[in-house]
Short mmCIF file of C-alpha atoms and ligand atoms in Angstrom, two decimals:
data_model
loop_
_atom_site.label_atom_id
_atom_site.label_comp_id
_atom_site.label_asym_id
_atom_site.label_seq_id
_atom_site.Cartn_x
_atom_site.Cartn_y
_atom_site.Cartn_z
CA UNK A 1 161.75 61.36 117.25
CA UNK A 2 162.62 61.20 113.80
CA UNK A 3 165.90 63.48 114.66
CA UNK A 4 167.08 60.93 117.28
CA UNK A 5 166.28 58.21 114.55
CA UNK A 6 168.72 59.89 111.94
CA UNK A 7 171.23 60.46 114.52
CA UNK A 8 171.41 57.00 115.89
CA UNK A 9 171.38 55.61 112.33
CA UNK A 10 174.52 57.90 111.60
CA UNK A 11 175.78 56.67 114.70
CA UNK A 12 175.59 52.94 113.71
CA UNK A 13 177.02 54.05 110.14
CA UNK A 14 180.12 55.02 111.90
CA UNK A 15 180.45 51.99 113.83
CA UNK A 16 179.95 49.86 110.89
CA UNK A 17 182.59 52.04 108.64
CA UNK A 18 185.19 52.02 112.03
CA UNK A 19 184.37 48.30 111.78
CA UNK A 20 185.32 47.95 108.17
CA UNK A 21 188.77 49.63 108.47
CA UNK A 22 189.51 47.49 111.73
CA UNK A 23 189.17 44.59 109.41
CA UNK A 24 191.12 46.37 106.16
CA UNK A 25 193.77 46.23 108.69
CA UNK A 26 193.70 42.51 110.19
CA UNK A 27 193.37 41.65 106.56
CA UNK A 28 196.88 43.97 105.57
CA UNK A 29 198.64 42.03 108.23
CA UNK A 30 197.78 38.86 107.42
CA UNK A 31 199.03 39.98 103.79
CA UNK A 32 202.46 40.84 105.48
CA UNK A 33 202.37 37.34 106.98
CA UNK A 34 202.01 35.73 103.95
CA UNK A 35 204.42 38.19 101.95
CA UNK A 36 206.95 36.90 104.61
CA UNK A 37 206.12 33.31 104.05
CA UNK A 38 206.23 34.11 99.72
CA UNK A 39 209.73 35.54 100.32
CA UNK A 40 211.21 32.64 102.10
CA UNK A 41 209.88 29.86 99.52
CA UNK A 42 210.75 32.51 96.77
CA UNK A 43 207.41 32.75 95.33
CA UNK A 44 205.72 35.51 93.28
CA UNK A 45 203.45 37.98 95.22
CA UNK A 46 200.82 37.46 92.72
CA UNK A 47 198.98 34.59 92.62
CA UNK A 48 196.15 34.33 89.74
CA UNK A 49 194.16 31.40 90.92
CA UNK A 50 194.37 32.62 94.71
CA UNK A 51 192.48 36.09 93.17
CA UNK A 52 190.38 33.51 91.38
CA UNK A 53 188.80 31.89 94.10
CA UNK A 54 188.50 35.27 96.42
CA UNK A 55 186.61 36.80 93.15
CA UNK A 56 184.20 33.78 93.48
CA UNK A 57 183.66 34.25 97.32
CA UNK A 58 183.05 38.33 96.64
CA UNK A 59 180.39 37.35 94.11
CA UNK A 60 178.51 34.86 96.31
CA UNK A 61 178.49 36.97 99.47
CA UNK A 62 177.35 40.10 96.92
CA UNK A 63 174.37 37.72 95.35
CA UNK A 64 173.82 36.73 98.96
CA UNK A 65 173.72 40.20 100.76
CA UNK A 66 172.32 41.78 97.55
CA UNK A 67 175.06 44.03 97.08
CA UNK A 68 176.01 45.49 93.38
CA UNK A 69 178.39 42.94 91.90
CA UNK A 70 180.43 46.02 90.66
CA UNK A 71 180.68 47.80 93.70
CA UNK A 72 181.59 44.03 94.85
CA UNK A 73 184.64 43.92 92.63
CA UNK A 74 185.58 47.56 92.68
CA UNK A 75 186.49 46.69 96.45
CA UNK A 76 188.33 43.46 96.15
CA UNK A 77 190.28 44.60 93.68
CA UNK A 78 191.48 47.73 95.55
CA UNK A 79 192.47 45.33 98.34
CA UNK A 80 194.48 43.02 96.36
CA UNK A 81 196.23 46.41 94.69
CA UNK A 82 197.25 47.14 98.11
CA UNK A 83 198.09 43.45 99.39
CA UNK A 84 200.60 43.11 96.23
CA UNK A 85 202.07 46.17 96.72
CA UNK A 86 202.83 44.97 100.54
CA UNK A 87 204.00 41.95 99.39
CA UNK A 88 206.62 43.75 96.93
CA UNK A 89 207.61 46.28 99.44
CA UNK A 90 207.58 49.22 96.59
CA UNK A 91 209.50 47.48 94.35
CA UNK A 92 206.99 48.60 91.50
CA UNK A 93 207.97 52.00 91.94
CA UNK A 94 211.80 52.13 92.41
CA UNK A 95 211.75 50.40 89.05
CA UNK A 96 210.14 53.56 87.67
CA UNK A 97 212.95 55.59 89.86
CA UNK A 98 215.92 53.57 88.62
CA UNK A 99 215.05 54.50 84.69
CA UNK A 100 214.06 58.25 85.59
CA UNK A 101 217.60 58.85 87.14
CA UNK A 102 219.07 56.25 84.18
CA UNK A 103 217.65 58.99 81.41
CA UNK A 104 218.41 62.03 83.81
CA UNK A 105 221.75 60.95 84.43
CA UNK A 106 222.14 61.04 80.30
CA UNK A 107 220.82 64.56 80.59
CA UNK A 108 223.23 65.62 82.63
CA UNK A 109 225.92 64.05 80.34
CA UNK A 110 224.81 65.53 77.59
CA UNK A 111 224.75 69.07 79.93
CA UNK A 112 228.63 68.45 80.54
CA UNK A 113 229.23 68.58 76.99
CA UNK A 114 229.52 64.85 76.74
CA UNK A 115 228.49 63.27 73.58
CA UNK A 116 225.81 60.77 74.45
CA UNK A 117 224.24 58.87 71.76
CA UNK A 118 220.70 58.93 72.25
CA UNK A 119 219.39 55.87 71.16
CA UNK A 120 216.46 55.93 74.40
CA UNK A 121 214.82 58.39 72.79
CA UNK A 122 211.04 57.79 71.18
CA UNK A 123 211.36 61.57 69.45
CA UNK A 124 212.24 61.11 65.85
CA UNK A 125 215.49 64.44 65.25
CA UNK A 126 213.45 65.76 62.07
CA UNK A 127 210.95 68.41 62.54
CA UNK A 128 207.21 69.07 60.85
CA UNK A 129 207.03 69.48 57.21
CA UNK A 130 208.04 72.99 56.08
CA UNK A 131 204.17 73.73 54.99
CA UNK A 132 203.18 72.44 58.68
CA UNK A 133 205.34 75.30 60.26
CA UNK A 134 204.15 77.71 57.88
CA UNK A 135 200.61 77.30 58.21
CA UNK A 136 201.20 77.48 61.83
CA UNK A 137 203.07 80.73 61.86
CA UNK A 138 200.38 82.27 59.49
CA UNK A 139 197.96 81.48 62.36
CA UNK A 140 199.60 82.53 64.67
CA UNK A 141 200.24 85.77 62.70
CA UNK A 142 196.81 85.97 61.94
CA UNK A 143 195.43 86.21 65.55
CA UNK A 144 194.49 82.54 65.95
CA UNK A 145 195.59 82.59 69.78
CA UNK A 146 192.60 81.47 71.41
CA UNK A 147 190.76 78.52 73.30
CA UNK A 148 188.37 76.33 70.91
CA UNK A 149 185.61 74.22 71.54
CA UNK A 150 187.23 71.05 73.84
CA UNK A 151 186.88 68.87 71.36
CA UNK A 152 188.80 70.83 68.48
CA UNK A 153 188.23 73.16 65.65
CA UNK A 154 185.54 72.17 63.66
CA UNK A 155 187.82 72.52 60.91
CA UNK A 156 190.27 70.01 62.65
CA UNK A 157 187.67 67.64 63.27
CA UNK A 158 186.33 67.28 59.88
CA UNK A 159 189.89 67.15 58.48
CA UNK A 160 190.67 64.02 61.01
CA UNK A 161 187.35 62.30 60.21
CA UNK A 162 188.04 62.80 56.36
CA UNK A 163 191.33 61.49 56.27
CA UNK A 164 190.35 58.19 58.24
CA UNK A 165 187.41 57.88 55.59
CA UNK A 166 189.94 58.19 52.62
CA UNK A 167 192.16 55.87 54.46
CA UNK A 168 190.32 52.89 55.69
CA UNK A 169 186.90 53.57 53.96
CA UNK A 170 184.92 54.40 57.19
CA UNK A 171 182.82 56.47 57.78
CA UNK A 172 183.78 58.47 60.52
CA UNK A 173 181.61 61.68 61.94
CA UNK A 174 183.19 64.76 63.14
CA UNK A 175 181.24 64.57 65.94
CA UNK A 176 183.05 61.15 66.72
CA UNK A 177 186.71 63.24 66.95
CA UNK A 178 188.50 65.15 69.93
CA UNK A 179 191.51 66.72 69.60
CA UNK A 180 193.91 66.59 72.42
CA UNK A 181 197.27 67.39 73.61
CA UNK A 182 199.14 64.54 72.66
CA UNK A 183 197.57 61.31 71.71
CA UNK A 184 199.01 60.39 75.20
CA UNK A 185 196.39 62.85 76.63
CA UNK A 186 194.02 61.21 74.81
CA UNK A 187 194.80 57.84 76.25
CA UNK A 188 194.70 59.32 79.14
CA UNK A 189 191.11 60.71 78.83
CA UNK A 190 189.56 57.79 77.60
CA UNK A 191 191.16 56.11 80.33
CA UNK A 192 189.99 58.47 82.89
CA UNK A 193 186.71 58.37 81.15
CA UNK A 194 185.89 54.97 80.92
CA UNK A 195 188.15 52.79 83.96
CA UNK A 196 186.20 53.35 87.32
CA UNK A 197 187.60 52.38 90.86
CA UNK A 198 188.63 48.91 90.57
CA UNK A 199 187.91 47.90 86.97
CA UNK A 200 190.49 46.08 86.03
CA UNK A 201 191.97 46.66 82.17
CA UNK A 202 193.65 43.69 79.81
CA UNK A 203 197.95 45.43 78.13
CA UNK A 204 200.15 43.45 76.39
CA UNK A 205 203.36 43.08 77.83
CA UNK A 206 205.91 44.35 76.74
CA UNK A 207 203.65 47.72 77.21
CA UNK A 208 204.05 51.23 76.88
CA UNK A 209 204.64 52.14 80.63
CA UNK A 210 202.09 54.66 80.07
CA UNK A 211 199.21 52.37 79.90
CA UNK A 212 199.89 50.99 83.69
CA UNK A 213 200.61 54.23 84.98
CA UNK A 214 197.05 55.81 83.27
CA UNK A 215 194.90 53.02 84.95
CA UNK A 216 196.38 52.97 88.09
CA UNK A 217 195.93 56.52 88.37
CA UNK A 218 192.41 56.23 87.69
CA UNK A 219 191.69 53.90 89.96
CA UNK A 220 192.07 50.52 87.44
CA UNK A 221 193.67 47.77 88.20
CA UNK A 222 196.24 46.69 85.24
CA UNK A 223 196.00 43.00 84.60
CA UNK A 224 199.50 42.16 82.10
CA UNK A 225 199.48 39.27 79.61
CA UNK A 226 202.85 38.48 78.76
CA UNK A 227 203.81 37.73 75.39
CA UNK A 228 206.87 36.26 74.26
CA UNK A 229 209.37 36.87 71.53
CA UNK A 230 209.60 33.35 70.59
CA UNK A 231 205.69 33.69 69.56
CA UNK A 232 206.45 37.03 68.00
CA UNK A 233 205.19 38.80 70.38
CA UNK A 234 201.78 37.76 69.61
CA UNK A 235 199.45 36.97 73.06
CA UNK A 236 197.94 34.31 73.89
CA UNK A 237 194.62 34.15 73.05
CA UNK A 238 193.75 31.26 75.82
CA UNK A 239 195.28 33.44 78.65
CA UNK A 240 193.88 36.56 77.18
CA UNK A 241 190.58 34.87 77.94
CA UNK A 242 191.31 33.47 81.25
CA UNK A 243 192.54 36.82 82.63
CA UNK A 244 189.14 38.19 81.54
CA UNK A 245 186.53 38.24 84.57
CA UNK A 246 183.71 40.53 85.77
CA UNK A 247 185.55 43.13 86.95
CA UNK A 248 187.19 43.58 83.23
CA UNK A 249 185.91 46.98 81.51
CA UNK A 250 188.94 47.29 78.82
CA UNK A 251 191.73 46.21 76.92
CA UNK A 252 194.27 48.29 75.16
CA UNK A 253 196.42 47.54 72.00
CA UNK A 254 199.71 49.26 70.97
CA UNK A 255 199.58 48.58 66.97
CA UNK A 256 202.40 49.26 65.98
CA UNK A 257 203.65 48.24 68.63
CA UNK A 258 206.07 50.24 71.38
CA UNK A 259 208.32 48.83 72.25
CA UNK A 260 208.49 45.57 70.08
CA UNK A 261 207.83 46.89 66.56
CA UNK A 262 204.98 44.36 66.02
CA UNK A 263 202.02 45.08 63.97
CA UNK A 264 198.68 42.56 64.70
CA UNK A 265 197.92 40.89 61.45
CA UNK A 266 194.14 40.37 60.50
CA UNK A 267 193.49 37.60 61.87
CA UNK A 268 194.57 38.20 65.41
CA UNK A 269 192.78 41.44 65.33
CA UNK A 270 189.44 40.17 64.12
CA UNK A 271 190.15 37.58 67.08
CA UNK A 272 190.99 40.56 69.52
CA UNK A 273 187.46 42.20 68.47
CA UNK A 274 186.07 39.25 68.95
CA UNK A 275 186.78 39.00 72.57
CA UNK A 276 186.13 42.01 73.15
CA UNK A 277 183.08 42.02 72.28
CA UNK A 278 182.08 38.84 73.53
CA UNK A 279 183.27 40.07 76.93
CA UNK A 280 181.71 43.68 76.44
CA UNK A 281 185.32 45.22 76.89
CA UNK A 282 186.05 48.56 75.35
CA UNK A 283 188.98 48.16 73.07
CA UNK A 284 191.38 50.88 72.76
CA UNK A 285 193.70 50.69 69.94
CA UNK A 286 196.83 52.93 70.27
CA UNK A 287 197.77 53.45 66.15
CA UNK A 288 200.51 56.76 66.90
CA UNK A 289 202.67 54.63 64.81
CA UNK A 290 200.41 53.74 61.82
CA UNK A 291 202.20 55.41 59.00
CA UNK A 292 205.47 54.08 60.26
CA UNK A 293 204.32 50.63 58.95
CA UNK A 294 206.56 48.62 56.66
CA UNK A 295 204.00 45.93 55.98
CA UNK A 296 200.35 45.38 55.61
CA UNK A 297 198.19 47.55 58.60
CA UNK A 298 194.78 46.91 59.40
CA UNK A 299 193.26 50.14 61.74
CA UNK A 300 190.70 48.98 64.28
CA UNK A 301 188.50 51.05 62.84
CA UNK A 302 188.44 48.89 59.99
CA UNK A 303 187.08 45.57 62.32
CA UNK A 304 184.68 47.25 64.48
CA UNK A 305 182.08 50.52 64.82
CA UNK A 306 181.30 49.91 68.36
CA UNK A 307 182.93 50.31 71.84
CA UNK A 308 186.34 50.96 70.54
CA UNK A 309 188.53 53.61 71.41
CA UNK A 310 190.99 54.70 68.56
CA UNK A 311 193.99 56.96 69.06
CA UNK A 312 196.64 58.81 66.91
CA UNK A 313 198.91 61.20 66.92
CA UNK A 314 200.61 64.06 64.33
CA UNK A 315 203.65 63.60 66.89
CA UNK A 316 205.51 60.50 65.16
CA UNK A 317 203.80 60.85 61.44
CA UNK A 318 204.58 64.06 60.96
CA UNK A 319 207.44 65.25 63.07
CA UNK A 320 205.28 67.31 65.42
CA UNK A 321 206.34 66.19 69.33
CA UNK A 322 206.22 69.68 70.50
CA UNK A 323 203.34 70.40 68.94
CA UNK A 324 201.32 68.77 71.66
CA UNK A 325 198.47 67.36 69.24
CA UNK A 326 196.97 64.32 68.99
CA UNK A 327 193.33 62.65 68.73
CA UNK A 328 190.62 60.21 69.15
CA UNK A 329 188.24 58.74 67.68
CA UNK A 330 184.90 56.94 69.67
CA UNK A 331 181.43 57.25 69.78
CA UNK A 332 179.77 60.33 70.30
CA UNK A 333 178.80 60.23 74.06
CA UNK A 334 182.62 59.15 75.13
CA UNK A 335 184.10 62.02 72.92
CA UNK A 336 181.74 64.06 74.76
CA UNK A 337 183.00 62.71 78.38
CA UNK A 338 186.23 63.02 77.17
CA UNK A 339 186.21 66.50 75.74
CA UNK A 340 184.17 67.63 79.60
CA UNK A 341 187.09 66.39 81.11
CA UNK A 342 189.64 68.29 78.95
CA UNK A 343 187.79 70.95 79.37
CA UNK A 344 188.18 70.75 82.70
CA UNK A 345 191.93 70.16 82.80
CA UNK A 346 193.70 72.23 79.95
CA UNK A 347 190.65 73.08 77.66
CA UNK A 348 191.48 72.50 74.14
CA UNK A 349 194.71 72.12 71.99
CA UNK A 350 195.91 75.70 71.27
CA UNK A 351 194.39 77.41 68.27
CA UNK A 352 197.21 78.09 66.18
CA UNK A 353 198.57 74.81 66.47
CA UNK A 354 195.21 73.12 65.29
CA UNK A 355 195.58 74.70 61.77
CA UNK A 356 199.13 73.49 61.35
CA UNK A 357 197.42 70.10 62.14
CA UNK A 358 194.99 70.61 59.55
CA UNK A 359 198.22 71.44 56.86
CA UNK A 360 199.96 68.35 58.42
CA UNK A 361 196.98 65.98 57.43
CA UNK A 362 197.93 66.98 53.28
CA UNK A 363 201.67 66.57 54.43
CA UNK A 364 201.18 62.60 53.05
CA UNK A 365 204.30 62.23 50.66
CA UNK A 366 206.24 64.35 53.48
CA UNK A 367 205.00 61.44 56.37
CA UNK A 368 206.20 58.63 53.53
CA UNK A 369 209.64 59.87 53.41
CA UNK A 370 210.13 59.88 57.03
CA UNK A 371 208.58 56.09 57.25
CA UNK A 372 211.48 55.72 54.12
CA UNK A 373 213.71 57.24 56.53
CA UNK A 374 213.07 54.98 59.59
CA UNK A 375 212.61 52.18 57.44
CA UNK A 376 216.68 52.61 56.54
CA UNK A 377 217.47 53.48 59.85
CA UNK A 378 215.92 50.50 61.26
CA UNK A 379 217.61 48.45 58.74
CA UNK A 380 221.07 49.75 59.46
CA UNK A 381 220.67 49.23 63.07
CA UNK A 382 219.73 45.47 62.33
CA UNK A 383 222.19 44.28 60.39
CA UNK A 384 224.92 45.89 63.08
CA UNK A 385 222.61 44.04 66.31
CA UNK A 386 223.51 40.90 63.70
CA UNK A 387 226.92 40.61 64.58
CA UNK A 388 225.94 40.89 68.30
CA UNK A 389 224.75 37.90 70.49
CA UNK A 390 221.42 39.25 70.03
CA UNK A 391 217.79 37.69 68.57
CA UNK A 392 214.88 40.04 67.68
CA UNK A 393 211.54 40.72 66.08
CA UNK A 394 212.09 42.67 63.09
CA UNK A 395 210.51 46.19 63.35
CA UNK A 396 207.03 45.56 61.06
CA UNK A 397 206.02 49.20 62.30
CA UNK A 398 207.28 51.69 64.57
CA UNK A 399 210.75 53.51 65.41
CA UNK A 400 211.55 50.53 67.73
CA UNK A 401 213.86 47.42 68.09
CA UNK A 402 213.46 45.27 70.89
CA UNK A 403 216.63 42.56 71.27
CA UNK A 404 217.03 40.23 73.59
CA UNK A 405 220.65 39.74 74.68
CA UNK A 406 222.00 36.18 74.33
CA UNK A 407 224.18 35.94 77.47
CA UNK A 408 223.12 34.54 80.53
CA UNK A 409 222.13 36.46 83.65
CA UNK A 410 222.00 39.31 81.59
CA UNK A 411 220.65 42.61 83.53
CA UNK A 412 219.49 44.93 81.31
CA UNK A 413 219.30 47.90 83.74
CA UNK A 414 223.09 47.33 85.10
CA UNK A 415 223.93 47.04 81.56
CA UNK A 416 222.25 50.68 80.19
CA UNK A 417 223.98 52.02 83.65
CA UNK A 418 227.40 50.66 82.06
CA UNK A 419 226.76 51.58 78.39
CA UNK A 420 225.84 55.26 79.57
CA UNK A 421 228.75 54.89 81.80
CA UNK A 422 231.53 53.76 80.06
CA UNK A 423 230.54 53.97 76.35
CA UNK A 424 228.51 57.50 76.63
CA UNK A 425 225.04 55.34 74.88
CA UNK A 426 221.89 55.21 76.47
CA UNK A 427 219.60 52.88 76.15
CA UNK A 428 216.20 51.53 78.11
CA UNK A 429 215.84 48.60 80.04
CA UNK A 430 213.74 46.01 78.85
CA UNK A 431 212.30 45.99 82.58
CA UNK A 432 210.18 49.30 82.09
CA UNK A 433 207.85 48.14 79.63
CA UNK A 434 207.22 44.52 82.08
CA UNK A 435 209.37 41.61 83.23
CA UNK A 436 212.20 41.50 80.91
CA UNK A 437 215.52 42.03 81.91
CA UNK A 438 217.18 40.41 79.14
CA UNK A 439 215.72 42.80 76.69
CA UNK A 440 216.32 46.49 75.48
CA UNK A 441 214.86 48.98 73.59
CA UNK A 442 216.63 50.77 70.75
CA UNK A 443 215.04 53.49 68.85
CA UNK A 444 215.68 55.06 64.90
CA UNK A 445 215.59 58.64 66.05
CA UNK A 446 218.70 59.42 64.90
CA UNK A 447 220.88 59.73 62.06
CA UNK A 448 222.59 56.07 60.83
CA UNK A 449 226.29 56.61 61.98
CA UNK A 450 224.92 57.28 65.50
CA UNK A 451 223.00 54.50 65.52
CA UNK A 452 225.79 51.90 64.09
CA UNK A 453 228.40 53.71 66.40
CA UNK A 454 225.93 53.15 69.54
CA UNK A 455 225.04 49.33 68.78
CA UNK A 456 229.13 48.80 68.11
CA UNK A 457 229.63 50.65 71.80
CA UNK A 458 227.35 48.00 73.27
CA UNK A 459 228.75 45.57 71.24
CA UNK A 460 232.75 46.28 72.62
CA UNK A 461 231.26 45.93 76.39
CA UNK A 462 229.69 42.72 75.58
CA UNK A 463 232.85 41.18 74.77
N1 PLP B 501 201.49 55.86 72.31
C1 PLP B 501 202.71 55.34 72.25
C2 PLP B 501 202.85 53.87 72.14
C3 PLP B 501 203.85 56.15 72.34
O1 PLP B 501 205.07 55.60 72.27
C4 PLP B 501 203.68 57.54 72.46
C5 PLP B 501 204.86 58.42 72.62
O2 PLP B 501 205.94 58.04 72.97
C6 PLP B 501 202.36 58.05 72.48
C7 PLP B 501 201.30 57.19 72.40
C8 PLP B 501 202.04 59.49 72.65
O3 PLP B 501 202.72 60.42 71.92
P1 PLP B 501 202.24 61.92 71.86
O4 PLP B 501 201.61 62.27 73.16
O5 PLP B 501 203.46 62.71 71.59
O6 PLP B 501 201.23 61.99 70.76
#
């Protein structure tokens, strides 16, 4: 009896889940239908206070049929992931295609024996500190070839947590520390950590096209507030709030920023923190640039000891992109999530190349004349965007210029095709870090009579 009473339960259970697809579908074509209609009035595919209202219906009917509101959300927002993406036919993703064949057509250039000037690039040309590679060789030398601990070397760790102390004056445990490959990875992690199926997670726009790409692939839902150069690229705080709702679990910060150059002054931080607590988001702060700062930087860790996800990297500081090594700092039980799921993936940062971490962290006066270094390069590549029909935030932080091209109709993507074209420069679009065409991102990774030489190339094809 009891048999027959599981199978015909089971039975029902597949009915009712055949029954919920039927519908997924009937609702997907009514989606097409109204994509149609959007494209003939020329409106966006988005529309805020349309998600608005179905949020409110999802909550009633999940008070009402005593459903989890988070399991609620989690499913309404995977179906209006899928109804924008019908309603912009994949347009999200040959955006990504355009810039990968931009940059791989450079390659190929460059492969030709063409001289491209690489001002794309967010890898500064100067390698680690002499001591770094030292300390890294005598490692290696030394038979330090193995896996460690997920989280790091111990050694690592309480290096990391001691420099933050001497720098900001917190106290920060080991324990609190992961080491990873790349602070991407760690972004990545806490990401994949914290962002469950549907949760939807608060960038800044212009972003880091990382950030979008991270959530989505964990199952988030990226929800963009645009900020504007006119307001130097500082948000919103009123449409920061409004875009916050129940299904909100984080919010991530690029400070300094990529690709704008913008560091958050006081004030707006505290205010971030504020909101984010108020809303119980986690806050991740993305800080790879800190010690490329050319004015006054406030660390998160400096506003806040709880639900915060700091990240860094010895990639930018120090010279050290191949090095693979970055970190973050959280409390104890995410490090712990996040160091089970490295462990998982690619285990730990290789040995030798933790203890030429732990040499770069005394490399301090060696990090300050690289930030002199970009600091002139930046400079130079100002005053030559000057005498172009450009306007611009100017860098506070970062290797980054972000100009916004003073002509109208101006398409930055035909444009970089052009420059790397015609002039042998390449450049990125200001459409892969959000809506905005008119801009483009320059980077100080090279020496100055590249850089002047590349802005004067775009200069000559913008008449
Ligand atoms: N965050 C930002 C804003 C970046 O621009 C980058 C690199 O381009 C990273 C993080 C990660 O760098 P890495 O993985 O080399 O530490």
């Amino acid at each position: 009896m009891s048999e027959e009473e599981l199978e015909r339960l089971r039975k029902e259970v597949r009915r009712i889940t055949a029954e919920i697809i039927r519908l997924v579908g009937s609702r997907l074509n009514l989606i097409k239908e109204i994509g149609r209609i959007k494209r003939r009035l020329d409106l966006q595919p988005t529309a805020p206070e349309v998600e608005e209202a179905l949020r409110e219906t999802v909550l009633n009917a999940c008070e009402k049929h005593d459903i989890d509101k988070n399991l609620g959300m989690a499913i309404l927002n995977l179906l209006i992931r899928e109804g924008v993406e019908l309603q912009i036919g994949g347009e999200g993703s040959s955006k990504g295609t355009i810039l990968y064949e931009l940059f791989g057509e450079a390659k190929k250039l460059d492969g030709l024996g063409k001289k491209i000037i690489h001002l794309e690039v967010g890898e500064p040309n100067y390698g680690p500190p002499e001591k770094v590679a030292e300390a890294t060789y005598r490692a290696l030398a030394a038979g330090y070839t193995h896996y460690t601990t997920s989280a790091g070397l111990p050694v690592l760790r309480k290096a990391v947590a001691g420099d933050l102390q001497d720098t900001y004056g917190m106290d920060v445990k080991p324990e609190q520390t992961i080491m990873t490959i790349g602070g991407k990875y760690a972004i990545y992690l806490a990401i994949k950590t914290i962002v469950g199926l549907g949760d939807e997670v608060i960038i800044f726009e212009p972003a880091w096209p990382v950030y979008r790409l991270c959530i989505e692939e964990a199952g988030g839902y990226p929800v963009a507030i645009r900020t504007r150069l006119e307001d130097a690229w500082s948000p919103d705080l009123e449409a920061l709030e409004e875009a916050i709702n129940p299904s909100t679990k984080m919010m991530i910060i690029c400070n300094p920023g990529n690709p704008t150059g913008k560091i958050y002054d006081e004030g707006l931080l505290r205010k971030l923190v504020e909101i984010a607590t108020e809303n119980g988001l986690i806050l991740l702060s993305d800080e790879v640039y800190t010690l490329l700062s050319f004015k006054p930087f406030k660390s998160i860790l400096e506003l806040t000891d709880r639900d915060f996800v700091y990240v860094n990297s010895f990639s930018k500081t120090y010279g050290m992109t191949g090095f693979r090594v970055g970190y973050a700092v959280s409390d104890e039980q995410t490090i712990r999530k996040m160091a089970n799921m490295q462990s998982i993936s690619v285990t730990s940062v290789p040995e030798f190349i933790q203890h030429g971490a732990v040499e770069a962290l005394k490399c301090k006066e060696e990090a300050d004349g690289y930030k002199k270094l970009i600091a002139e390069r930046l400079e130079a590549a100002c005053r030559e965007l000057d005498g172009l029909p450009t306007r611009y935030h100017r860098p506070d932080g970062s290797f980054y210029i972000f100009p916004e091209v003073e002509v109208d109709g101006f398409d930055s993507v035909a444009f970089s095709w052009k420059l790397l074209k015609e002039k042998g420069v390449c450049v990125v679009p200001g459409t892969a870090f959000g809506d905005y065409p008119a801009f483009m991102r320059l980077s100080a990774c090279i020496d100055i009579p590249l850089i002047k030489e590349g802005i004067r190339r775009m200069g000559d094809l913008l008449g």
